[in-house]
Amino acid sequence: MTGGQTMGGCMDLGAVAPEMVLAGTALALVPVAGWVRGRWCRLPAVVALLALLVAIGLTAPMLAAPPREAFCSTYAVDPFRGFYQLVIEAGALVSLLSLASHFRASEQEPHYPVALLMATVGGMGLTAATDLGLIVLFLQMVSFPSYLLVLLVRGDRLAQEATLKYFLYGAAALAVMAYGLTFLFGLTGSLNLRAIGAGLAGADRAWVALAFGLVVVGYGFEMTLVPFHVWAPDVFQGGTAPVSGFVSVVPKVAAFAGLLRFLLEAMPNGLAAWPVVLALVAAATMTFGNLVALRQTSLKRLLAYSSIAQAGYMLMAVSVSGQVPEALPAIGYYLVAYLLMNLAAFTVVAQVERMFGSDSLATVRGLGRRAPWSATALTLALLSLAGVPPLAGFAGKVFLLLAAIDGGLVWLAVWAAANMALALYYYVAVIAEMYFRKPEHAGAVATGVGYTWALGLCTAGTLVSGILPSLVRNLANLGATMLN
């Protein structure tokens, strides 16, 4: 192969067209956000929305594209990457709509689209990276803009405290992960995941286990796995509700995709006994999240612990992904369902928070009479999170449980089912506040076109995905194809 051919194979710009659109748009909006005034403050959000739609259009064909590598075997172009990037882009789009209404006519209005787009690019890159250096880079790219989003309201003391905790925990977790990645390079002499997988076959199991444990710290931080979850409740409460919704979805989806690629390409099942380790972490995560959620009176903290528990359910299928073919489609389906129901819940909390300046449980008392549409959307989202049929969360939980059973983890499936029954209590408790308690606050909720679209898309998606699960399941099946 000639030098020119090698360079051409490495510089495959078409492989990163969606990322280039979003990154280029974010960079172009930096000076715009600093100069716009008055009604022009809406311009960055409109441009960001258009960029996300273009990126979705460029990403969709990857679902049917033959798997290949780009940029000198450091970046994957396969249906797996296409599926998870579509989920991330959808999460960013819904979050943008909610943020547009939440910060309308405020100081933050022109600025949040820049950070949102850059975090989205980082998440998209993490789904495709097959090189250790790029994995660290994209984890940083999804994290740092997320810190800025949490601190959008700079004068808010809770936001300042949350951002500091988020940054410190994130820096520590990613540093530990990077240290673990250096062990993998030292053991194999390669930065490529598949080359590492082949090179570890004859490596010392103790060193492989150590490297695996250190790497999981970084992914576990983004996925809010126990014991790396401690930042999430304070950050979710300190950030505004739409930002908390974004942080609860986009980095988590990216981390799940990144962890799956890392495990399946670099860590064959026999190495580091990772299926057993992840199964135990899944059991601890779902149990801790559900138990602590029972005591919460802040809606954002309740949803934070709910998000931790949901990560535990999904990790259950991750632990058998190397041996059960249906595990990857189950995870993909549930991440779509999780995106829809979680962002719907956070959007209603955003409406309440903007109207009353609080996210306490008392603010939703009597919401069924004061704001029937918002109360209905929140009810459906919570019931879906609880796994009540015929909503998307029910089908998703069934797929996860079946994957665990097929993988021989019957005990974990039973444990998860018990956790799902436990979680039903605190979800129904919020619904009871909305319909069976007298309101303590006058007025309905904040309104806006962005809120309406976000709720409409998420609620419709939750219903359709639950009634016709094969629609999303078929896409998830396509997205289960990785590099050969």
Tab-separated table of C-alpha atoms in Angstrom:
chain	number	residue	atom	x	y	z
A	1	MET	CA	0.000	0.000	0.000
A	2	THR	CA	1.391	3.413	-0.924
A	3	GLY	CA	1.722	6.313	1.477
A	4	GLY	CA	-1.076	8.158	-0.304
A	5	GLN	CA	-3.395	5.196	0.007
A	6	THR	CA	-2.582	4.819	3.679
A	7	MET	CA	-3.310	8.470	4.328
A	8	GLY	CA	-6.571	8.223	2.374
A	9	GLY	CA	-7.675	5.247	4.462
A	10	CYS	CA	-6.834	7.097	7.657
A	11	MET	CA	-8.532	10.368	6.696
A	12	ASP	CA	-12.033	9.005	6.162
A	13	LEU	CA	-13.965	12.188	6.924
A	14	GLY	CA	-17.247	10.608	5.893
A	15	ALA	CA	-16.961	8.327	8.919
A	16	VAL	CA	-17.310	11.309	11.244
A	17	ALA	CA	-19.766	13.439	9.265
A	18	PRO	CA	-22.406	13.611	12.059
A	19	GLU	CA	-19.774	14.523	14.652
A	20	MET	CA	-18.294	17.171	12.342
A	21	VAL	CA	-21.703	18.779	11.816
A	22	LEU	CA	-22.360	19.069	15.546
A	23	ALA	CA	-18.817	20.079	16.525
A	24	GLY	CA	-18.629	22.637	13.721
A	25	THR	CA	-21.984	24.081	14.694
A	26	ALA	CA	-20.941	24.325	18.348
A	27	LEU	CA	-17.721	26.153	17.442
A	28	ALA	CA	-19.578	28.519	15.133
A	29	LEU	CA	-22.083	29.297	17.894
A	30	VAL	CA	-19.428	30.314	20.425
A	31	PRO	CA	-19.033	33.902	19.115
A	32	VAL	CA	-22.731	34.066	18.196
A	33	ALA	CA	-23.775	33.258	21.765
A	34	GLY	CA	-21.622	36.083	23.064
A	35	TRP	CA	-23.050	38.733	20.718
A	36	VAL	CA	-26.749	38.030	20.248
A	37	ARG	CA	-29.255	40.209	22.085
A	38	GLY	CA	-33.035	40.392	22.408
A	39	ARG	CA	-35.076	38.024	20.305
A	40	TRP	CA	-31.891	36.886	18.534
A	41	CYS	CA	-30.958	35.007	21.706
A	42	ARG	CA	-33.136	32.185	20.355
A	43	LEU	CA	-30.907	31.775	17.292
A	44	PRO	CA	-28.315	29.389	18.836
A	45	ALA	CA	-31.047	26.967	19.933
A	46	VAL	CA	-32.661	27.004	16.483
A	47	VAL	CA	-29.317	26.410	14.768
A	48	ALA	CA	-28.469	23.614	17.226
A	49	LEU	CA	-31.837	21.967	16.573
A	50	LEU	CA	-31.230	22.020	12.822
A	51	ALA	CA	-27.724	20.629	13.311
A	52	LEU	CA	-29.081	17.739	15.374
A	53	LEU	CA	-31.653	16.922	12.696
A	54	VAL	CA	-28.926	16.920	10.028
A	55	ALA	CA	-26.716	14.721	12.214
A	56	ILE	CA	-29.574	12.255	12.707
A	57	GLY	CA	-30.022	12.102	8.936
A	58	LEU	CA	-26.313	11.386	8.457
A	59	THR	CA	-26.225	8.764	11.206
A	60	ALA	CA	-29.284	6.722	10.189
A	61	PRO	CA	-27.647	5.065	7.107
A	62	MET	CA	-25.007	3.520	9.387
A	63	LEU	CA	-27.648	1.069	10.637
A	64	ALA	CA	-27.441	-0.718	7.293
A	65	ALA	CA	-23.773	-0.065	6.485
A	66	PRO	CA	-21.234	-2.916	6.428
A	67	PRO	CA	-18.903	-2.668	9.458
A	68	ARG	CA	-15.520	-1.094	8.795
A	69	GLU	CA	-12.781	0.820	10.572
A	70	ALA	CA	-11.684	4.383	9.911
A	71	PHE	CA	-8.821	6.664	10.919
A	72	CYS	CA	-6.176	3.948	10.963
A	73	SER	CA	-8.314	1.440	12.884
A	74	THR	CA	-9.158	3.834	15.725
A	75	TYR	CA	-12.814	4.535	14.910
A	76	ALA	CA	-15.620	2.098	14.100
A	77	VAL	CA	-18.289	2.584	11.456
A	78	ASP	CA	-20.834	-0.126	12.200
A	79	PRO	CA	-24.550	-0.514	13.008
A	80	PHE	CA	-23.748	-0.666	16.742
A	81	ARG	CA	-22.265	2.813	16.566
A	82	GLY	CA	-25.123	4.069	14.373
A	83	PHE	CA	-27.827	2.858	16.760
A	84	TYR	CA	-26.313	4.310	19.915
A	85	GLN	CA	-25.465	7.576	18.223
A	86	LEU	CA	-29.089	7.903	17.135
A	87	VAL	CA	-30.189	7.381	20.738
A	88	ILE	CA	-27.730	10.016	21.951
A	89	GLU	CA	-28.820	12.500	19.276
A	90	ALA	CA	-32.480	11.908	20.154
A	91	GLY	CA	-31.737	12.521	23.829
A	92	ALA	CA	-29.913	15.741	22.990
A	93	LEU	CA	-32.763	16.920	20.751
A	94	VAL	CA	-35.453	16.368	23.407
A	95	SER	CA	-33.244	18.004	26.052
A	96	LEU	CA	-32.688	20.995	23.759
A	97	LEU	CA	-36.447	21.454	23.379
A	98	SER	CA	-36.965	21.404	27.131
A	99	LEU	CA	-34.040	23.761	27.735
A	100	ALA	CA	-35.392	26.182	25.124
A	101	SER	CA	-38.564	26.725	27.154
A	102	HIS	CA	-36.814	26.615	30.518
A	103	PHE	CA	-34.331	29.391	29.703
A	104	ARG	CA	-36.534	31.490	27.449
A	105	ALA	CA	-35.701	35.204	27.832
A	106	SER	CA	-32.991	34.477	30.419
A	107	GLU	CA	-29.280	35.198	30.591
A	108	GLN	CA	-28.510	31.552	29.807
A	109	GLU	CA	-30.644	31.339	26.662
A	110	PRO	CA	-27.906	31.745	24.015
A	111	HIS	CA	-25.250	29.713	25.839
A	112	TYR	CA	-26.594	26.244	26.663
A	113	PRO	CA	-26.729	24.970	23.017
A	114	VAL	CA	-22.919	25.159	22.736
A	115	ALA	CA	-22.265	22.975	25.783
A	116	LEU	CA	-25.086	20.591	24.875
A	117	LEU	CA	-23.718	20.011	21.364
A	118	MET	CA	-20.159	19.445	22.567
A	119	ALA	CA	-21.278	16.932	25.212
A	120	THR	CA	-23.294	15.176	22.522
A	121	VAL	CA	-20.230	14.941	20.264
A	122	GLY	CA	-18.256	13.427	23.134
A	123	GLY	CA	-20.950	10.837	23.726
A	124	MET	CA	-21.153	9.979	20.041
A	125	GLY	CA	-17.399	9.536	19.822
A	126	LEU	CA	-17.370	7.199	22.801
A	127	THR	CA	-19.731	4.793	21.022
A	128	ALA	CA	-17.306	4.445	18.092
A	129	ALA	CA	-13.824	4.721	19.633
A	130	THR	CA	-11.707	1.577	19.340
A	131	ASP	CA	-8.492	3.221	20.534
A	132	LEU	CA	-7.590	3.714	24.206
A	133	GLY	CA	-6.477	7.298	23.650
A	134	LEU	CA	-9.737	8.225	21.947
A	135	ILE	CA	-11.762	6.582	24.718
A	136	VAL	CA	-10.149	8.861	27.305
A	137	LEU	CA	-10.552	11.885	25.019
A	138	PHE	CA	-14.256	11.327	24.403
A	139	LEU	CA	-14.993	10.620	28.057
A	140	GLN	CA	-13.494	14.023	28.805
A	141	MET	CA	-15.502	15.589	25.972
A	142	VAL	CA	-18.797	14.295	27.344
A	143	SER	CA	-17.903	15.265	30.919
A	144	PHE	CA	-16.541	18.813	30.721
A	145	PRO	CA	-19.469	20.376	28.810
A	146	SER	CA	-21.803	18.587	31.244
A	147	TYR	CA	-20.092	20.419	34.118
A	148	LEU	CA	-20.809	23.706	32.345
A	149	LEU	CA	-24.459	22.781	31.844
A	150	VAL	CA	-24.898	22.110	35.561
A	151	LEU	CA	-23.418	25.546	36.305
A	152	LEU	CA	-25.564	27.440	33.789
A	153	VAL	CA	-27.148	29.466	36.608
A	154	ARG	CA	-23.858	30.733	37.971
A	155	GLY	CA	-25.283	32.506	41.021
A	156	ASP	CA	-27.028	29.401	42.345
A	157	ARG	CA	-25.207	28.061	45.408
A	158	LEU	CA	-26.521	24.508	44.938
A	159	ALA	CA	-25.392	24.568	41.299
A	160	GLN	CA	-21.918	25.718	42.315
A	161	GLU	CA	-21.603	22.960	44.912
A	162	ALA	CA	-22.969	20.346	42.506
A	163	THR	CA	-20.546	21.350	39.751
A	164	LEU	CA	-17.557	21.168	42.097
A	165	LYS	CA	-18.550	17.677	43.240
A	166	TYR	CA	-19.245	16.595	39.679
A	167	PHE	CA	-15.841	17.847	38.539
A	168	LEU	CA	-13.857	16.351	41.428
A	169	TYR	CA	-15.498	12.934	41.222
A	170	GLY	CA	-15.258	12.969	37.433
A	171	ALA	CA	-11.594	13.937	37.407
A	172	ALA	CA	-10.723	11.230	39.924
A	173	ALA	CA	-12.733	8.515	38.138
A	174	LEU	CA	-11.330	9.317	34.706
A	175	ALA	CA	-7.770	9.486	36.069
A	176	VAL	CA	-8.166	6.027	37.615
A	177	MET	CA	-9.598	4.716	34.357
A	178	ALA	CA	-6.735	6.177	32.311
A	179	TYR	CA	-4.284	4.473	34.666
A	180	GLY	CA	-6.050	1.162	34.052
A	181	LEU	CA	-5.836	1.661	30.307
A	182	THR	CA	-2.068	2.067	30.566
A	183	PHE	CA	-1.902	-1.453	32.043
A	184	LEU	CA	-3.697	-2.791	28.980
A	185	PHE	CA	-1.202	-1.041	26.727
A	186	GLY	CA	1.684	-2.372	28.785
A	187	LEU	CA	0.372	-5.933	28.654
A	188	THR	CA	-0.258	-5.968	24.899
A	189	GLY	CA	1.736	-3.136	23.335
A	190	SER	CA	-1.371	-1.921	21.485
A	191	LEU	CA	-3.993	0.799	21.852
A	192	ASN	CA	-6.545	-0.974	19.634
A	193	LEU	CA	-9.340	-2.805	21.472
A	194	ARG	CA	-9.390	-5.878	19.240
A	195	ALA	CA	-5.617	-6.171	19.268
A	196	ILE	CA	-5.734	-5.908	23.052
A	197	GLY	CA	-8.355	-8.680	23.179
A	198	ALA	CA	-6.053	-10.945	21.187
A	199	GLY	CA	-2.953	-9.947	23.122
A	200	LEU	CA	-4.471	-10.564	26.551
A	201	ALA	CA	-5.017	-14.272	25.822
A	202	GLY	CA	-1.657	-15.182	27.337
A	203	ALA	CA	-1.401	-12.375	29.881
A	204	ASP	CA	-1.270	-12.754	33.654
A	205	ARG	CA	-4.876	-12.934	34.905
A	206	ALA	CA	-4.107	-10.862	38.009
A	207	TRP	CA	-2.898	-7.905	35.928
A	208	VAL	CA	-5.855	-8.239	33.569
A	209	ALA	CA	-8.267	-8.215	36.520
A	210	LEU	CA	-6.578	-5.130	37.968
A	211	ALA	CA	-6.767	-3.285	34.645
A	212	PHE	CA	-10.406	-4.266	34.217
A	213	GLY	CA	-11.300	-3.015	37.694
A	214	LEU	CA	-9.637	0.348	37.101
A	215	VAL	CA	-11.277	0.820	33.701
A	216	VAL	CA	-14.734	0.047	35.080
A	217	VAL	CA	-14.354	2.982	37.495
A	218	GLY	CA	-14.523	5.453	34.611
A	219	TYR	CA	-17.468	3.841	32.894
A	220	GLY	CA	-19.183	3.252	36.244
A	221	PHE	CA	-18.961	6.961	37.054
A	222	GLU	CA	-20.829	7.938	33.900
A	223	MET	CA	-23.319	5.071	34.303
A	224	THR	CA	-23.941	5.879	38.016
A	225	LEU	CA	-23.081	2.369	39.178
A	226	VAL	CA	-22.599	1.691	42.876
A	227	PRO	CA	-20.159	2.656	44.397
A	228	PHE	CA	-19.312	5.304	41.760
A	229	HIS	CA	-22.746	6.945	41.958
A	230	VAL	CA	-22.220	9.346	44.861
A	231	TRP	CA	-22.083	12.471	42.699
A	232	ALA	CA	-25.430	11.922	40.984
A	233	PRO	CA	-28.050	12.949	43.609
A	234	ASP	CA	-26.344	16.258	44.435
A	235	VAL	CA	-25.673	17.051	40.775
A	236	PHE	CA	-29.219	16.223	39.696
A	237	GLN	CA	-30.610	18.421	42.460
A	238	GLY	CA	-28.138	21.266	41.922
A	239	GLY	CA	-28.627	21.504	38.159
A	240	THR	CA	-31.800	22.720	36.534
A	241	ALA	CA	-34.281	19.942	35.732
A	242	PRO	CA	-33.699	19.903	31.925
A	243	VAL	CA	-29.936	19.729	32.482
A	244	SER	CA	-30.363	16.928	35.013
A	245	GLY	CA	-32.461	15.082	32.451
A	246	PHE	CA	-29.734	15.466	29.836
A	247	VAL	CA	-27.014	14.331	32.266
A	248	SER	CA	-29.125	11.347	33.304
A	249	VAL	CA	-29.457	10.127	29.706
A	250	VAL	CA	-26.767	11.149	27.213
A	251	PRO	CA	-23.583	10.362	29.224
A	252	LYS	CA	-25.207	7.146	30.501
A	253	VAL	CA	-26.120	5.904	27.001
A	254	ALA	CA	-22.620	6.748	25.762
A	255	ALA	CA	-20.998	4.950	28.703
A	256	PHE	CA	-23.103	1.816	28.226
A	257	ALA	CA	-22.181	1.718	24.544
A	258	GLY	CA	-18.513	2.343	25.314
A	259	LEU	CA	-18.432	-0.329	28.013
A	260	LEU	CA	-20.111	-2.877	25.736
A	261	ARG	CA	-17.588	-2.262	22.956
A	262	PHE	CA	-14.722	-2.449	25.443
A	263	LEU	CA	-15.953	-5.709	26.978
A	264	LEU	CA	-16.852	-7.512	23.764
A	265	GLU	CA	-13.772	-6.474	21.802
A	266	ALA	CA	-11.053	-6.309	24.456
A	267	MET	CA	-12.276	-8.547	27.290
A	268	PRO	CA	-13.346	-12.064	26.287
A	269	ASN	CA	-15.528	-13.717	28.945
A	270	GLY	CA	-12.728	-15.736	30.453
A	271	LEU	CA	-10.665	-12.658	31.275
A	272	ALA	CA	-11.022	-10.986	34.687
A	273	ALA	CA	-14.275	-12.915	35.343
A	274	TRP	CA	-16.120	-9.764	34.322
A	275	PRO	CA	-19.580	-11.344	33.917
A	276	VAL	CA	-19.647	-12.329	37.617
A	277	VAL	CA	-18.268	-8.979	38.761
A	278	LEU	CA	-20.800	-7.007	36.735
A	279	ALA	CA	-23.682	-9.200	37.919
A	280	LEU	CA	-22.797	-8.447	41.546
A	281	VAL	CA	-22.442	-4.726	40.822
A	282	ALA	CA	-25.835	-4.800	39.054
A	283	ALA	CA	-27.504	-6.360	42.101
A	284	ALA	CA	-25.931	-3.797	44.454
A	285	THR	CA	-26.766	-0.860	42.172
A	286	MET	CA	-30.449	-1.609	41.666
A	287	THR	CA	-30.972	-2.384	45.358
A	288	PHE	CA	-29.208	0.710	46.671
A	289	GLY	CA	-30.960	3.026	44.200
A	290	ASN	CA	-34.421	1.723	45.027
A	291	LEU	CA	-33.958	1.644	48.804
A	292	VAL	CA	-32.678	5.207	49.045
A	293	ALA	CA	-35.318	6.503	46.593
A	294	LEU	CA	-38.006	5.467	49.079
A	295	ARG	CA	-37.014	8.295	51.428
A	296	GLN	CA	-36.750	11.174	48.949
A	297	THR	CA	-38.950	14.271	49.049
A	298	SER	CA	-37.095	16.064	46.228
A	299	LEU	CA	-38.294	14.985	42.796
A	300	LYS	CA	-34.873	15.433	41.217
A	301	ARG	CA	-33.160	13.390	43.930
A	302	LEU	CA	-35.847	10.727	43.619
A	303	LEU	CA	-35.230	10.533	39.871
A	304	ALA	CA	-31.472	10.449	40.529
A	305	TYR	CA	-31.784	7.341	42.683
A	306	SER	CA	-34.273	5.915	40.207
A	307	SER	CA	-31.661	6.466	37.489
A	308	ILE	CA	-29.105	4.574	39.581
A	309	ALA	CA	-31.524	1.650	39.938
A	310	GLN	CA	-32.286	1.683	36.203
A	311	ALA	CA	-28.551	1.423	35.495
A	312	GLY	CA	-28.486	-1.694	37.644
A	313	TYR	CA	-31.251	-3.304	35.579
A	314	MET	CA	-29.381	-2.602	32.351
A	315	LEU	CA	-26.065	-3.822	33.749
A	316	MET	CA	-27.781	-7.148	34.380
A	317	ALA	CA	-27.933	-7.740	30.620
A	318	VAL	CA	-24.450	-6.290	30.077
A	319	SER	CA	-23.059	-9.003	32.357
A	320	VAL	CA	-24.306	-11.722	29.967
A	321	SER	CA	-23.725	-9.827	26.717
A	322	GLY	CA	-20.744	-12.007	25.816
A	323	GLN	CA	-22.754	-15.232	25.858
A	324	VAL	CA	-26.400	-14.335	25.121
A	325	PRO	CA	-27.086	-12.971	21.607
A	326	GLU	CA	-30.330	-11.341	22.758
A	327	ALA	CA	-28.594	-9.289	25.460
A	328	LEU	CA	-27.445	-6.500	23.119
A	329	PRO	CA	-30.915	-5.902	21.587
A	330	ALA	CA	-32.398	-5.967	25.109
A	331	ILE	CA	-29.969	-3.287	26.300
A	332	GLY	CA	-30.564	-1.187	23.185
A	333	TYR	CA	-34.340	-1.376	23.574
A	334	TYR	CA	-34.219	-0.485	27.250
A	335	LEU	CA	-31.944	2.496	26.694
A	336	VAL	CA	-34.476	3.900	24.207
A	337	ALA	CA	-37.300	3.305	26.689
A	338	TYR	CA	-35.220	4.824	29.493
A	339	LEU	CA	-34.539	7.930	27.409
A	340	LEU	CA	-38.239	8.452	26.674
A	341	MET	CA	-39.593	7.920	30.177
A	342	ASN	CA	-36.780	9.674	32.044
A	343	LEU	CA	-36.788	12.798	29.873
A	344	ALA	CA	-40.593	12.990	30.100
A	345	ALA	CA	-40.358	12.910	33.895
A	346	PHE	CA	-37.625	15.547	34.020
A	347	THR	CA	-39.541	17.787	31.612
A	348	VAL	CA	-42.561	17.887	33.939
A	349	VAL	CA	-40.241	18.538	36.888
A	350	ALA	CA	-38.752	21.390	34.823
A	351	GLN	CA	-42.214	22.891	34.345
A	352	VAL	CA	-42.884	22.724	38.066
A	353	GLU	CA	-39.440	24.039	38.963
A	354	ARG	CA	-39.718	27.024	36.625
A	355	MET	CA	-43.149	27.940	37.985
A	356	PHE	CA	-42.492	27.497	41.726
A	357	GLY	CA	-38.698	27.572	42.023
A	358	SER	CA	-38.712	24.206	43.773
A	359	ASP	CA	-38.710	20.503	42.971
A	360	SER	CA	-40.172	19.303	46.273
A	361	LEU	CA	-42.844	16.633	46.279
A	362	ALA	CA	-45.306	19.215	47.593
A	363	THR	CA	-45.172	21.150	44.306
A	364	VAL	CA	-46.915	18.349	42.389
A	365	ARG	CA	-49.757	17.894	44.882
A	366	GLY	CA	-53.027	18.291	43.051
A	367	LEU	CA	-51.244	18.531	39.696
A	368	GLY	CA	-53.871	16.246	38.165
A	369	ARG	CA	-56.407	19.061	38.552
A	370	ARG	CA	-54.098	22.022	37.969
A	371	ALA	CA	-52.247	20.700	34.896
A	372	PRO	CA	-53.927	17.504	33.592
A	373	TRP	CA	-51.674	17.086	30.540
A	374	SER	CA	-48.426	17.403	32.484
A	375	ALA	CA	-49.757	15.151	35.248
A	376	THR	CA	-50.740	12.506	32.686
A	377	ALA	CA	-47.307	12.642	31.042
A	378	LEU	CA	-45.545	12.308	34.406
A	379	THR	CA	-47.856	9.452	35.420
A	380	LEU	CA	-47.116	7.503	32.246
A	381	ALA	CA	-43.379	8.146	32.623
A	382	LEU	CA	-43.345	6.929	36.236
A	383	LEU	CA	-45.463	3.865	35.485
A	384	SER	CA	-43.137	3.029	32.600
A	385	LEU	CA	-40.104	3.395	34.871
A	386	ALA	CA	-41.858	1.017	37.266
A	387	GLY	CA	-42.425	-1.501	34.463
A	388	VAL	CA	-46.212	-1.380	34.238
A	389	PRO	CA	-47.721	-2.756	30.979
A	390	PRO	CA	-48.333	-1.822	28.230
A	391	LEU	CA	-45.678	0.904	28.459
A	392	ALA	CA	-42.129	0.781	27.076
A	393	GLY	CA	-40.542	0.133	30.457
A	394	PHE	CA	-42.489	-3.106	30.886
A	395	ALA	CA	-41.324	-4.622	27.594
A	396	GLY	CA	-37.791	-3.418	28.274
A	397	LYS	CA	-37.664	-5.047	31.694
A	398	VAL	CA	-39.010	-8.307	30.266
A	399	PHE	CA	-36.230	-8.322	27.653
A	400	LEU	CA	-33.585	-7.666	30.326
A	401	LEU	CA	-34.905	-10.396	32.622
A	402	LEU	CA	-35.046	-12.928	29.793
A	403	ALA	CA	-31.453	-12.121	28.825
A	404	ALA	CA	-30.302	-12.673	32.404
A	405	ILE	CA	-32.173	-15.980	32.635
A	406	ASP	CA	-30.760	-17.169	29.297
A	407	GLY	CA	-27.305	-16.339	30.628
A	408	GLY	CA	-27.793	-18.544	33.677
A	409	LEU	CA	-28.302	-15.663	36.124
A	410	VAL	CA	-31.688	-16.768	37.410
A	411	TRP	CA	-30.838	-15.488	40.888
A	412	LEU	CA	-30.163	-12.020	39.501
A	413	ALA	CA	-33.413	-12.016	37.501
A	414	VAL	CA	-35.348	-12.903	40.672
A	415	TRP	CA	-33.483	-10.203	42.605
A	416	ALA	CA	-34.266	-7.660	39.870
A	417	ALA	CA	-37.963	-8.619	39.860
A	418	ALA	CA	-38.096	-8.038	43.631
A	419	ASN	CA	-36.451	-4.649	43.135
A	420	MET	CA	-38.987	-3.719	40.471
A	421	ALA	CA	-41.809	-4.504	42.888
A	422	LEU	CA	-40.112	-2.375	45.552
A	423	ALA	CA	-39.646	0.550	43.160
A	424	LEU	CA	-43.335	0.576	42.327
A	425	TYR	CA	-43.996	2.043	45.788
A	426	TYR	CA	-42.130	5.320	45.338
A	427	TYR	CA	-43.314	5.835	41.762
A	428	VAL	CA	-46.951	5.327	42.788
A	429	ALA	CA	-46.409	7.612	45.794
A	430	VAL	CA	-45.675	10.529	43.443
A	431	ILE	CA	-48.755	9.698	41.364
A	432	ALA	CA	-50.866	9.647	44.534
A	433	GLU	CA	-49.599	13.136	45.414
A	434	MET	CA	-50.771	14.408	42.028
A	435	TYR	CA	-54.261	12.940	42.136
A	436	PHE	CA	-55.230	12.337	45.767
A	437	ARG	CA	-53.742	15.264	47.688
A	438	LYS	CA	-54.932	18.841	47.844
A	439	PRO	CA	-52.619	21.350	46.127
A	440	GLU	CA	-50.404	23.516	48.301
A	441	HIS	CA	-49.501	25.900	45.470
A	442	ALA	CA	-51.766	27.996	43.313
A	443	GLY	CA	-51.305	27.960	39.542
A	444	ALA	CA	-50.559	25.182	37.091
A	445	VAL	CA	-47.073	24.752	35.612
A	446	ALA	CA	-44.791	26.718	33.325
A	447	THR	CA	-45.668	26.348	29.664
A	448	GLY	CA	-43.746	26.662	26.411
A	449	VAL	CA	-43.522	25.177	22.948
A	450	GLY	CA	-40.331	23.331	23.852
A	451	TYR	CA	-41.915	21.696	26.885
A	452	THR	CA	-44.928	20.677	24.809
A	453	TRP	CA	-42.859	19.088	22.057
A	454	ALA	CA	-40.548	17.315	24.494
A	455	LEU	CA	-43.467	15.860	26.448
A	456	GLY	CA	-45.369	14.967	23.293
A	457	LEU	CA	-42.457	13.123	21.705
A	458	CYS	CA	-41.500	11.256	24.877
A	459	THR	CA	-45.048	10.301	25.851
A	460	ALA	CA	-45.944	9.135	22.345
A	461	GLY	CA	-42.690	7.185	22.159
A	462	THR	CA	-43.334	5.525	25.528
A	463	LEU	CA	-46.805	4.412	24.447
A	464	VAL	CA	-45.891	3.279	20.922
A	465	SER	CA	-42.714	1.474	22.037
A	466	GLY	CA	-44.693	-0.350	24.706
A	467	ILE	CA	-47.662	-1.322	22.547
A	468	LEU	CA	-45.513	-2.179	19.507
A	469	PRO	CA	-42.125	-3.136	21.008
A	470	SER	CA	-41.025	-4.815	17.784
A	471	LEU	CA	-40.493	-1.377	16.178
A	472	VAL	CA	-37.651	-0.420	18.523
A	473	ARG	CA	-36.561	-4.011	19.017
A	474	ASN	CA	-35.891	-4.382	15.280
A	475	LEU	CA	-33.703	-1.275	15.327
A	476	ALA	CA	-31.906	-2.607	18.393
A	477	ASN	CA	-31.313	-5.890	16.572
A	478	LEU	CA	-29.683	-3.961	13.727
A	479	GLY	CA	-27.584	-2.069	16.263
A	480	ALA	CA	-26.223	-5.283	17.765
A	481	THR	CA	-23.745	-5.701	14.885
A	482	MET	CA	-20.182	-4.684	15.715
A	483	LEU	CA	-16.912	-4.898	13.857
A	484	ASN	CA	-16.088	-8.477	12.898
